[in-house]
Amino acid sequence: MDAREALEADELDAEMGFKLRFLRTTARHLPAFLAPEQLVQLARHMQARTHARGDVLVAQGDAAEELFVLRSGAARVYVADADGATVPEEKAGGLSHRDSAERGKHVGDLGPGDYFGEIGLLSKHGQRTSTVVATATVKCWTVSRAQFCELLGADAEADLEESMGTKLAYLRSVTSLAHLSQGQTFQLARRMKRETFRRGELIITQGEPGEA
């Protein structure tokens, strides 16, 4: 190994170390559903990206191709309502194809350590369920759909079969569950099983042990 190759190897090791420290400290919710070896694999796949204030990072209805992890900056999340509610239009930086799009209702804000995009990646329809706009210069890492599914392995196939993305989207819309972290919501969605009851059928009985 020559001096240049050694320097490049050291830089890669330093970058990898920084990513892992960030994931284990600032991005606290990701390790909640990833095993230690999966976290290392995720760090290897993460590609750096920068967005200017006003850029549309993802747009509701578009094909979901990446998971995003915010390193620094801030972003705002919008979901289009059925009644067509909109928000004041913001210049969308270099993503001019969404400049005049309806962004919907402001439903949340994202900052360093937050991640988004996994709902679309884990949904059978594979579409974005919200629009995310940078409200400051954003530095982030992205992981492609293929890499994310490879990371989860067999779990990804099970998640798609169980409509994991639909479950996550529903849980995040429930006000009484707003206190749950992203990792806790992910774990809850994984444990949810679909049950169907006919009209008049008994679901639970007062006084019985709570098992579900």
Coordinates of N, CA and C in Angstrom, one line a residue:
M1 N 0.8 -1.2 0.0 CA 0.0 0.0 0.0 C 0.9 1.3 0.0
D2 N 0.7 2.1 -1.0 CA 1.5 3.3 -1.1 C 0.9 4.4 -0.1
A3 N 1.6 5.6 -0.1 CA 1.2 6.6 0.9 C -0.2 7.1 0.5
R4 N -0.5 7.3 -0.7 CA -1.8 7.8 -1.1 C -2.9 6.9 -0.7
E5 N -2.7 5.6 -1.0 CA -3.7 4.6 -0.6 C -3.9 4.5 0.9
A6 N -2.7 4.6 1.6 CA -2.8 4.6 3.1 C -3.6 5.8 3.6
L7 N -3.4 7.0 3.0 CA -4.2 8.2 3.4 C -5.6 8.0 3.1
E8 N -6.0 7.5 1.9 CA -7.4 7.3 1.6 C -8.0 6.3 2.6
A9 N -7.3 5.2 2.9 CA -7.8 4.2 3.9 C -8.1 4.9 5.2
D10 N -7.1 5.7 5.7 CA -7.3 6.4 7.0 C -8.5 7.3 6.9
E11 N -8.7 8.1 5.8 CA -9.9 9.0 5.7 C -11.2 8.2 5.7
L12 N -11.2 7.0 5.0 CA -12.4 6.2 5.0 C -12.7 5.7 6.4
D13 N -11.6 5.3 7.1 CA -11.8 4.8 8.5 C -12.4 5.9 9.4
A14 N -11.8 7.1 9.2 CA -12.3 8.2 10.0 C -13.7 8.6 9.7
E15 N -14.1 8.6 8.4 CA -15.5 8.8 8.0 C -16.4 7.8 8.6
M16 N -16.0 6.5 8.5 CA -16.8 5.4 9.0 C -17.0 5.6 10.5
G17 N -15.9 5.9 11.2 CA -16.0 6.1 12.6 C -17.0 7.2 13.0
F18 N -16.9 8.3 12.3 CA -17.8 9.4 12.5 C -19.3 9.0 12.3
K19 N -19.6 8.3 11.2 CA -20.9 7.9 10.9 C -21.5 7.0 12.1
L20 N -20.6 6.0 12.5 CA -21.1 5.1 13.6 C -21.4 5.9 14.9
R21 N -20.5 6.8 15.2 CA -20.7 7.6 16.4 C -22.0 8.4 16.3
F22 N -22.2 9.0 15.2 CA -23.4 9.8 14.9 C -24.7 8.9 15.1
L23 N -24.6 7.7 14.5 CA -25.8 6.8 14.5 C -26.1 6.3 15.9
R24 N -25.0 6.1 16.7 CA -25.2 5.6 18.1 C -25.5 6.7 19.1
T25 N -25.3 7.9 18.8 CA -25.5 9.0 19.7 C -26.7 9.9 19.3
T26 N -26.4 10.7 18.2 CA -27.4 11.6 17.7 C -28.6 11.0 17.1
A27 N -28.4 10.0 16.2 CA -29.5 9.3 15.6 C -29.9 8.1 16.5
R28 N -30.4 8.4 17.7 CA -30.7 7.4 18.7 C -31.8 6.4 18.3
H29 N -32.7 6.8 17.4 CA -33.9 6.0 17.1 C -33.5 4.9 16.1
L30 N -32.5 5.1 15.3 CA -32.2 4.0 14.3 C -31.7 2.8 15.0
P31 N -30.7 2.9 15.9 CA -30.2 1.6 16.6 C -31.3 0.8 17.3
A32 N -32.5 1.5 17.5 CA -33.6 0.8 18.2 C -34.1 -0.4 17.5
F33 N -34.0 -0.4 16.1 CA -34.5 -1.5 15.4 C -33.5 -2.1 14.5
L34 N -32.2 -1.8 14.7 CA -31.1 -2.4 13.9 C -30.1 -3.1 14.9
A35 N -29.7 -4.3 14.5 CA -28.7 -5.0 15.2 C -27.3 -4.3 15.0
P36 N -26.4 -4.5 15.9 CA -25.0 -3.9 15.8 C -24.4 -4.1 14.4
E37 N -24.5 -5.3 13.8 CA -23.9 -5.5 12.5 C -24.7 -4.8 11.4
Q38 N -26.0 -4.6 11.6 CA -26.8 -3.9 10.6 C -26.4 -2.4 10.6
L39 N -26.1 -1.9 11.8 CA -25.7 -0.5 12.0 C -24.4 -0.2 11.2
V40 N -23.5 -1.1 11.3 CA -22.2 -1.0 10.6 C -22.4 -1.0 9.1
Q41 N -23.3 -1.9 8.7 CA -23.6 -2.0 7.2 C -24.3 -0.8 6.7
L42 N -25.2 -0.2 7.6 CA -25.9 1.0 7.2 C -24.8 2.2 7.0
A43 N -23.9 2.3 8.0 CA -22.9 3.3 7.9 C -22.1 3.2 6.6
R44 N -21.8 2.0 6.2 CA -21.0 1.8 5.0 C -21.8 2.3 3.7
H45 N -23.1 2.1 3.7 CA -23.9 2.5 2.6 C -24.2 4.0 2.5
M46 N -24.2 4.7 3.6 CA -24.6 6.1 3.7 C -23.8 7.0 2.8
Q47 N -24.5 7.7 1.9 CA -23.8 8.7 1.0 C -24.2 10.1 1.4
A48 N -23.2 11.0 1.5 CA -23.4 12.3 1.9 C -24.1 13.2 0.8
R49 N -25.0 14.1 1.2 CA -25.7 14.9 0.3 C -26.0 16.2 1.0
T50 N -26.0 17.4 0.3 CA -26.4 18.7 0.9 C -27.5 19.3 0.1
H51 N -28.5 19.9 0.8 CA -29.6 20.6 0.2 C -29.7 22.0 0.7
A52 N -30.0 22.9 -0.1 CA -30.2 24.3 0.2 C -31.5 24.5 0.9
R53 N -31.7 25.6 1.6 CA -33.0 26.0 2.2 C -34.0 26.2 1.1
G54 N -35.2 25.5 1.2 CA -36.2 25.6 0.2 C -36.2 24.4 -0.7
D55 N -35.2 23.6 -0.7 CA -35.2 22.4 -1.5 C -36.2 21.4 -1.1
V56 N -36.9 20.7 -2.0 CA -37.8 19.6 -1.7 C -37.0 18.3 -1.7
L57 N -36.8 17.8 -0.5 CA -36.0 16.5 -0.4 C -36.8 15.3 -0.9
V58 N -38.1 15.2 -0.6 CA -38.9 14.2 -1.2 C -40.3 14.8 -1.4
A59 N -41.1 14.3 -2.3 CA -42.4 14.9 -2.6 C -43.4 13.8 -2.6
Q60 N -44.5 14.1 -1.9 CA -45.6 13.1 -1.7 C -46.1 12.6 -3.0
G61 N -46.2 11.3 -3.2 CA -46.7 10.7 -4.4 C -45.6 10.2 -5.3
D62 N -44.4 10.7 -5.1 CA -43.2 10.3 -5.9 C -42.8 8.9 -5.5
A63 N -42.0 8.3 -6.4 CA -41.5 6.9 -6.1 C -40.5 7.1 -5.0
A64 N -40.5 6.1 -4.0 CA -39.6 6.1 -2.9 C -38.4 5.3 -3.2
E65 N -37.2 6.0 -3.3 CA -36.0 5.4 -3.7 C -34.9 5.4 -2.6
E66 N -35.0 6.2 -1.6 CA -34.0 6.3 -0.6 C -34.5 6.6 0.8
L67 N -33.6 6.2 1.8 CA -33.8 6.5 3.2 C -32.9 7.7 3.4
F68 N -33.4 8.7 4.2 CA -32.6 9.9 4.5 C -32.3 9.9 6.0
V69 N -31.1 10.3 6.4 CA -30.7 10.5 7.8 C -30.1 11.9 7.9
L70 N -30.7 12.8 8.7 CA -30.3 14.2 8.8 C -29.1 14.3 9.7
R71 N -28.0 14.8 9.1 CA -26.8 15.1 9.9 C -26.9 16.5 10.6
S72 N -27.3 17.5 9.8 CA -27.5 18.8 10.3 C -28.5 19.6 9.6
G73 N -29.0 20.7 10.1 CA -30.0 21.5 9.4 C -31.4 21.2 10.0
A74 N -32.4 21.6 9.2 CA -33.8 21.4 9.6 C -34.7 21.2 8.4
A75 N -35.8 20.5 8.6 CA -36.7 20.3 7.5 C -38.1 20.2 8.0
R76 N -39.1 20.5 7.2 CA -40.5 20.5 7.6 C -41.2 19.4 6.7
V77 N -42.2 18.8 7.4 CA -42.9 17.7 6.8 C -44.4 18.1 6.5
Y78 N -44.8 17.9 5.3 CA -46.2 18.3 4.9 C -46.9 17.0 4.4
V79 N -48.2 16.9 4.7 CA -49.0 15.8 4.1 C -50.2 16.5 3.5
A80 N -50.5 16.1 2.2 CA -51.6 16.7 1.5 C -52.9 16.1 2.1
D81 N -53.9 17.1 2.4 CA -55.2 16.7 2.9 C -56.1 16.3 1.8
A82 N -57.1 15.6 2.1 CA -58.2 15.2 1.2 C -58.9 16.4 0.7
D83 N -59.0 17.5 1.5 CA -59.7 18.7 1.1 C -58.8 19.7 0.4
G84 N -57.6 19.2 0.1 CA -56.7 20.1 -0.7 C -56.0 21.2 0.0
A85 N -55.9 21.2 1.4 CA -55.3 22.2 2.2 C -53.9 22.4 1.7
T86 N -53.4 23.7 1.6 CA -52.1 24.0 1.2 C -51.4 24.9 2.1
V87 N -50.1 25.1 1.9 CA -49.3 26.0 2.8 C -48.7 27.0 1.8
P88 N -48.3 28.1 2.4 CA -47.6 29.1 1.5 C -46.5 28.5 0.7
E89 N -46.4 28.8 -0.5 CA -45.4 28.2 -1.4 C -44.0 28.8 -1.1
E90 N -43.0 27.8 -1.1 CA -41.6 28.2 -0.9 C -40.9 27.8 -2.1
K91 N -39.9 28.6 -2.4 CA -39.0 28.3 -3.6 C -38.3 27.0 -3.3
A92 N -38.4 26.0 -4.3 CA -37.9 24.7 -4.1 C -36.5 24.5 -4.6
G93 N -35.7 25.5 -4.5 CA -34.2 25.4 -4.8 C -34.1 24.8 -6.2
G94 N -33.2 23.8 -6.3 CA -32.9 23.1 -7.6 C -34.0 22.2 -8.1
L95 N -35.0 21.9 -7.2 CA -36.0 20.9 -7.6 C -37.2 21.6 -8.1
S96 N -37.0 22.3 -9.2 CA -38.1 23.2 -9.7 C -39.3 22.5 -10.2
H97 N -39.2 21.2 -10.4 CA -40.4 20.4 -10.9 C -41.5 20.3 -9.9
R98 N -41.2 20.7 -8.6 CA -42.2 20.7 -7.6 C -42.5 22.1 -7.0
D99 N -42.0 23.1 -7.8 CA -42.2 24.5 -7.3 C -43.6 24.8 -7.0
S100 N -44.5 24.5 -7.9 CA -45.9 24.9 -7.8 C -46.8 23.8 -7.2
A101 N -46.2 22.7 -6.7 CA -47.0 21.6 -6.1 C -47.7 22.0 -4.8
E102 N -48.9 21.4 -4.6 CA -49.5 21.6 -3.3 C -48.8 20.7 -2.3
R103 N -48.4 21.3 -1.2 CA -47.6 20.5 -0.2 C -48.5 20.0 1.0
G104 N -49.6 20.6 1.2 CA -50.5 20.1 2.2 C -50.3 20.7 3.6
K105 N -50.7 19.9 4.6 CA -50.7 20.4 6.0 C -49.3 20.1 6.6
H106 N -48.8 21.1 7.4 CA -47.6 21.0 8.1 C -47.8 20.0 9.3
V107 N -47.2 18.9 9.3 CA -47.4 17.8 10.3 C -46.2 17.6 11.2
G108 N -45.1 18.1 10.9 CA -43.9 17.9 11.8 C -42.6 18.5 11.3
D109 N -41.6 18.5 12.2 CA -40.3 19.1 11.8 C -39.2 18.1 12.1
L110 N -38.2 18.2 11.4 CA -37.1 17.2 11.5 C -35.8 18.0 11.7
G111 N -34.9 17.3 12.5 CA -33.6 17.9 12.8 C -32.5 16.9 12.9
P112 N -31.3 17.2 13.3 CA -30.2 16.3 13.3 C -30.5 15.0 14.1
G113 N -30.2 13.9 13.4 CA -30.5 12.6 14.0 C -31.8 12.0 13.6
D114 N -32.7 12.8 13.0 CA -34.0 12.2 12.5 C -33.8 11.5 11.2
Y115 N -34.6 10.6 10.9 CA -34.6 9.9 9.6 C -36.0 9.9 9.0
F116 N -36.1 9.7 7.7 CA -37.4 9.6 7.0 C -37.2 8.9 5.7
G117 N -38.3 8.5 5.1 CA -38.3 7.8 3.9 C -38.5 6.3 4.0
E118 N -38.5 5.8 5.2 CA -38.6 4.3 5.3 C -40.0 3.8 5.1
I119 N -41.0 4.7 5.3 CA -42.4 4.3 5.0 C -42.6 3.9 3.5
G120 N -42.1 4.8 2.6 CA -42.2 4.5 1.2 C -41.5 3.2 0.8
L121 N -40.3 3.0 1.4 CA -39.4 1.9 1.1 C -40.1 0.6 1.6
L122 N -40.9 0.6 2.6 CA -41.5 -0.6 3.2 C -43.0 -0.7 2.8
S123 N -43.4 0.1 1.8 CA -44.8 0.0 1.3 C -44.8 -0.7 0.0
K124 N -45.8 -1.5 -0.2 CA -45.9 -2.3 -1.5 C -46.0 -1.3 -2.7
H125 N -46.7 -0.2 -2.5 CA -46.9 0.8 -3.6 C -45.6 1.6 -3.8
G126 N -44.7 1.7 -2.8 CA -43.5 2.3 -3.0 C -43.5 3.8 -3.3
Q127 N -44.5 4.5 -2.7 CA -44.6 5.9 -2.9 C -44.4 6.7 -1.7
R128 N -43.9 8.0 -1.8 CA -43.7 8.9 -0.7 C -45.1 9.2 -0.1
T129 N -45.2 9.2 1.2 CA -46.4 9.5 1.9 C -46.5 11.0 2.4
S130 N -45.4 11.7 2.2 CA -45.4 13.1 2.6 C -44.3 13.9 1.8
T131 N -44.4 15.2 1.9 CA -43.4 16.1 1.3 C -42.5 16.7 2.4
V132 N -41.2 16.6 2.1 CA -40.2 17.1 3.1 C -39.4 18.3 2.5
V133 N -39.5 19.5 3.1 CA -38.8 20.6 2.5 C -37.8 21.1 3.5
A134 N -36.6 21.4 3.0 CA -35.5 22.0 3.9 C -35.8 23.4 4.3
T135 N -35.8 23.7 5.6 CA -36.1 25.0 6.1 C -34.7 25.7 6.5
A136 N -33.6 25.0 6.3 CA -32.3 25.5 6.5 C -31.4 24.6 5.6
T137 N -30.1 25.0 5.5 CA -29.2 24.2 4.7 C -29.2 22.8 5.4
V138 N -29.4 21.8 4.7 CA -29.4 20.4 5.2 C -28.3 19.6 4.7
K139 N -27.6 19.0 5.7 CA -26.6 18.0 5.3 C -27.1 16.6 5.8
C140 N -27.1 15.7 4.9 CA -27.8 14.4 5.2 C -27.0 13.2 4.6
W141 N -27.4 12.1 5.0 CA -26.9 10.9 4.3 C -28.1 10.1 3.7
T142 N -27.9 9.4 2.6 CA -29.0 8.7 2.0 C -28.5 7.2 1.8
V143 N -29.5 6.3 1.8 CA -29.3 4.9 1.6 C -30.3 4.5 0.5
S144 N -29.9 3.8 -0.5 CA -30.8 3.4 -1.6 C -31.8 2.4 -1.2
R145 N -32.9 2.2 -1.9 CA -33.9 1.2 -1.6 C -33.3 -0.2 -1.6
A146 N -32.5 -0.5 -2.6 CA -31.8 -1.8 -2.7 C -30.9 -2.1 -1.5
Q147 N -30.2 -1.1 -1.1 CA -29.3 -1.2 0.1 C -30.1 -1.4 1.4
F148 N -31.1 -0.6 1.5 CA -32.0 -0.7 2.7 C -32.6 -2.1 2.8
C149 N -33.1 -2.6 1.7 CA -33.8 -3.9 1.8 C -32.7 -5.0 2.0
E150 N -31.5 -4.8 1.4 CA -30.5 -5.8 1.7 C -30.1 -5.8 3.2
L151 N -30.1 -4.6 3.7 CA -29.7 -4.4 5.1 C -30.7 -5.2 6.0
L152 N -32.0 -5.1 5.8 CA -33.0 -5.7 6.6 C -33.1 -7.2 6.3
G153 N -32.6 -7.6 5.1 CA -32.7 -9.0 4.7 C -34.1 -9.6 4.6
A154 N -34.3 -10.8 5.3 CA -35.6 -11.4 5.2 C -36.6 -10.6 5.9
D155 N -36.2 -9.7 6.9 CA -37.2 -8.9 7.5 C -37.9 -7.9 6.5
A156 N -37.1 -7.5 5.5 CA -37.7 -6.5 4.5 C -38.8 -7.2 3.8
E157 N -38.7 -8.4 3.4 CA -39.7 -9.2 2.7 C -41.0 -9.3 3.6
A158 N -40.7 -9.6 4.8 CA -41.8 -9.8 5.8 C -42.5 -8.5 6.0
D159 N -41.7 -7.4 6.1 CA -42.3 -6.0 6.3 C -43.2 -5.6 5.1
L160 N -42.7 -5.9 3.9 CA -43.5 -5.6 2.7 C -44.8 -6.4 2.7
E161 N -44.7 -7.7 3.0 CA -45.9 -8.6 3.0 C -46.9 -8.1 4.0
E162 N -46.4 -7.6 5.2 CA -47.3 -7.1 6.2 C -47.7 -5.7 6.1
S163 N -47.4 -5.0 4.9 CA -47.7 -3.6 4.7 C -47.1 -2.7 5.8
M164 N -45.9 -2.9 6.1 CA -45.2 -2.2 7.1 C -45.3 -0.7 7.0
G165 N -45.2 -0.2 5.7 CA -45.3 1.2 5.4 C -46.6 1.8 5.8
T166 N -47.7 1.0 5.5 CA -49.1 1.5 5.8 C -49.3 1.6 7.3
K167 N -48.7 0.6 8.1 CA -48.8 0.6 9.5 C -48.1 1.8 10.1
L168 N -46.9 2.1 9.6 CA -46.1 3.2 10.1 C -46.8 4.5 9.9
A169 N -47.4 4.7 8.7 CA -48.1 5.9 8.3 C -49.3 6.1 9.2
Y170 N -50.0 5.0 9.5 CA -51.2 5.1 10.4 C -50.8 5.4 11.8
L171 N -49.8 4.8 12.4 CA -49.4 5.0 13.7 C -48.9 6.4 14.0
R172 N -48.3 7.0 13.0 CA -47.8 8.4 13.1 C -48.9 9.4 13.0
S173 N -50.1 8.9 12.5 CA -51.2 9.9 12.4 C -52.1 9.8 13.7
V174 N -51.8 8.9 14.6 CA -52.6 8.8 15.8 C -52.0 9.7 16.9
T175 N -52.8 10.7 17.3 CA -52.3 11.7 18.3 C -51.9 11.1 19.6
S176 N -52.6 10.1 20.1 CA -52.3 9.5 21.4 C -51.0 8.8 21.4
L177 N -50.4 8.5 20.2 CA -49.1 7.8 20.1 C -48.0 8.7 19.7
A178 N -48.3 10.0 19.7 CA -47.3 11.0 19.3 C -46.0 11.0 20.2
H179 N -46.2 10.5 21.4 CA -45.0 10.6 22.3 C -44.0 9.5 22.0
L180 N -44.3 8.5 21.2 CA -43.4 7.4 20.9 C -42.3 7.9 20.0
S181 N -41.1 7.4 20.2 CA -40.0 7.7 19.4 C -40.1 7.0 18.0
Q182 N -39.3 7.4 17.0 CA -39.4 6.7 15.7 C -39.1 5.2 15.9
G183 N -38.1 4.9 16.7 CA -37.8 3.5 16.9 C -38.9 2.7 17.6
Q184 N -39.5 3.3 18.6 CA -40.6 2.6 19.3 C -41.8 2.4 18.3
T185 N -42.1 3.4 17.5 CA -43.2 3.3 16.5 C -42.9 2.1 15.5
F186 N -41.6 2.0 15.1 CA -41.2 1.0 14.2 C -41.4 -0.4 14.8
Q187 N -41.0 -0.5 16.1 CA -41.1 -1.8 16.7 C -42.6 -2.2 16.9
L188 N -43.4 -1.2 17.3 CA -44.9 -1.4 17.4 C -45.5 -1.9 16.1
A189 N -45.1 -1.2 15.0 CA -45.7 -1.6 13.7 C -45.3 -3.0 13.4
R190 N -44.1 -3.4 13.7 CA -43.7 -4.8 13.4 C -44.4 -5.9 14.2
R191 N -44.9 -5.5 15.3 CA -45.7 -6.4 16.2 C -47.2 -6.4 15.9
M192 N -47.6 -5.5 15.1 CA -49.1 -5.4 14.8 C -49.5 -6.5 13.8
K193 N -50.6 -7.2 14.1 CA -51.1 -8.2 13.3 C -52.6 -7.8 12.9
R194 N -53.0 -8.1 11.7 CA -54.3 -7.7 11.2 C -55.3 -8.7 11.8
E195 N -56.4 -8.2 12.3 CA -57.5 -9.0 12.8 C -58.8 -8.4 12.3
T196 N -59.8 -9.3 12.0 CA -61.1 -8.8 11.4 C -62.2 -9.4 12.3
F197 N -63.1 -8.5 12.7 CA -64.3 -8.8 13.6 C -65.6 -8.5 12.8
R198 N -66.5 -9.4 12.9 CA -67.8 -9.2 12.3 C -68.6 -8.2 13.3
R199 N -69.6 -7.6 12.7 CA -70.5 -6.7 13.5 C -71.1 -7.5 14.6
G200 N -71.0 -7.0 15.9 CA -71.6 -7.6 17.0 C -70.7 -8.6 17.7
E201 N -69.6 -8.9 17.1 CA -68.7 -9.9 17.7 C -67.9 -9.3 18.8
L202 N -67.7 -10.1 19.9 CA -67.0 -9.7 21.1 C -65.5 -9.5 20.8
I203 N -65.0 -8.4 21.1 CA -63.5 -8.2 20.9 C -62.7 -8.4 22.2
I204 N -63.1 -7.7 23.3 CA -62.5 -7.9 24.6 C -63.6 -7.9 25.6
T205 N -63.3 -8.5 26.8 CA -64.3 -8.6 27.9 C -63.7 -8.0 29.1
Q206 N -64.5 -7.1 29.8 CA -64.0 -6.4 31.0 C -63.6 -7.5 32.0
G207 N -62.5 -7.3 32.7 CA -62.1 -8.2 33.8 C -61.1 -9.3 33.3
E208 N -61.1 -9.6 32.0 CA -60.2 -10.6 31.5 C -58.8 -10.0 31.4
P209 N -57.7 -10.9 31.5 CA -56.4 -10.5 31.4 C -56.1 -9.8 30.0
G210 N -55.4 -8.7 30.0 CA -55.1 -7.9 28.8 C -54.0 -8.6 28.1
E211 N -54.2 -9.2 26.9 CA -53.2 -10.0 26.2 C -52.9 -9.3 24.9
A212 N -53.6 -8.3 24.5 CA -53.3 -7.6 23.2 C -53.8 -6.1 23.3

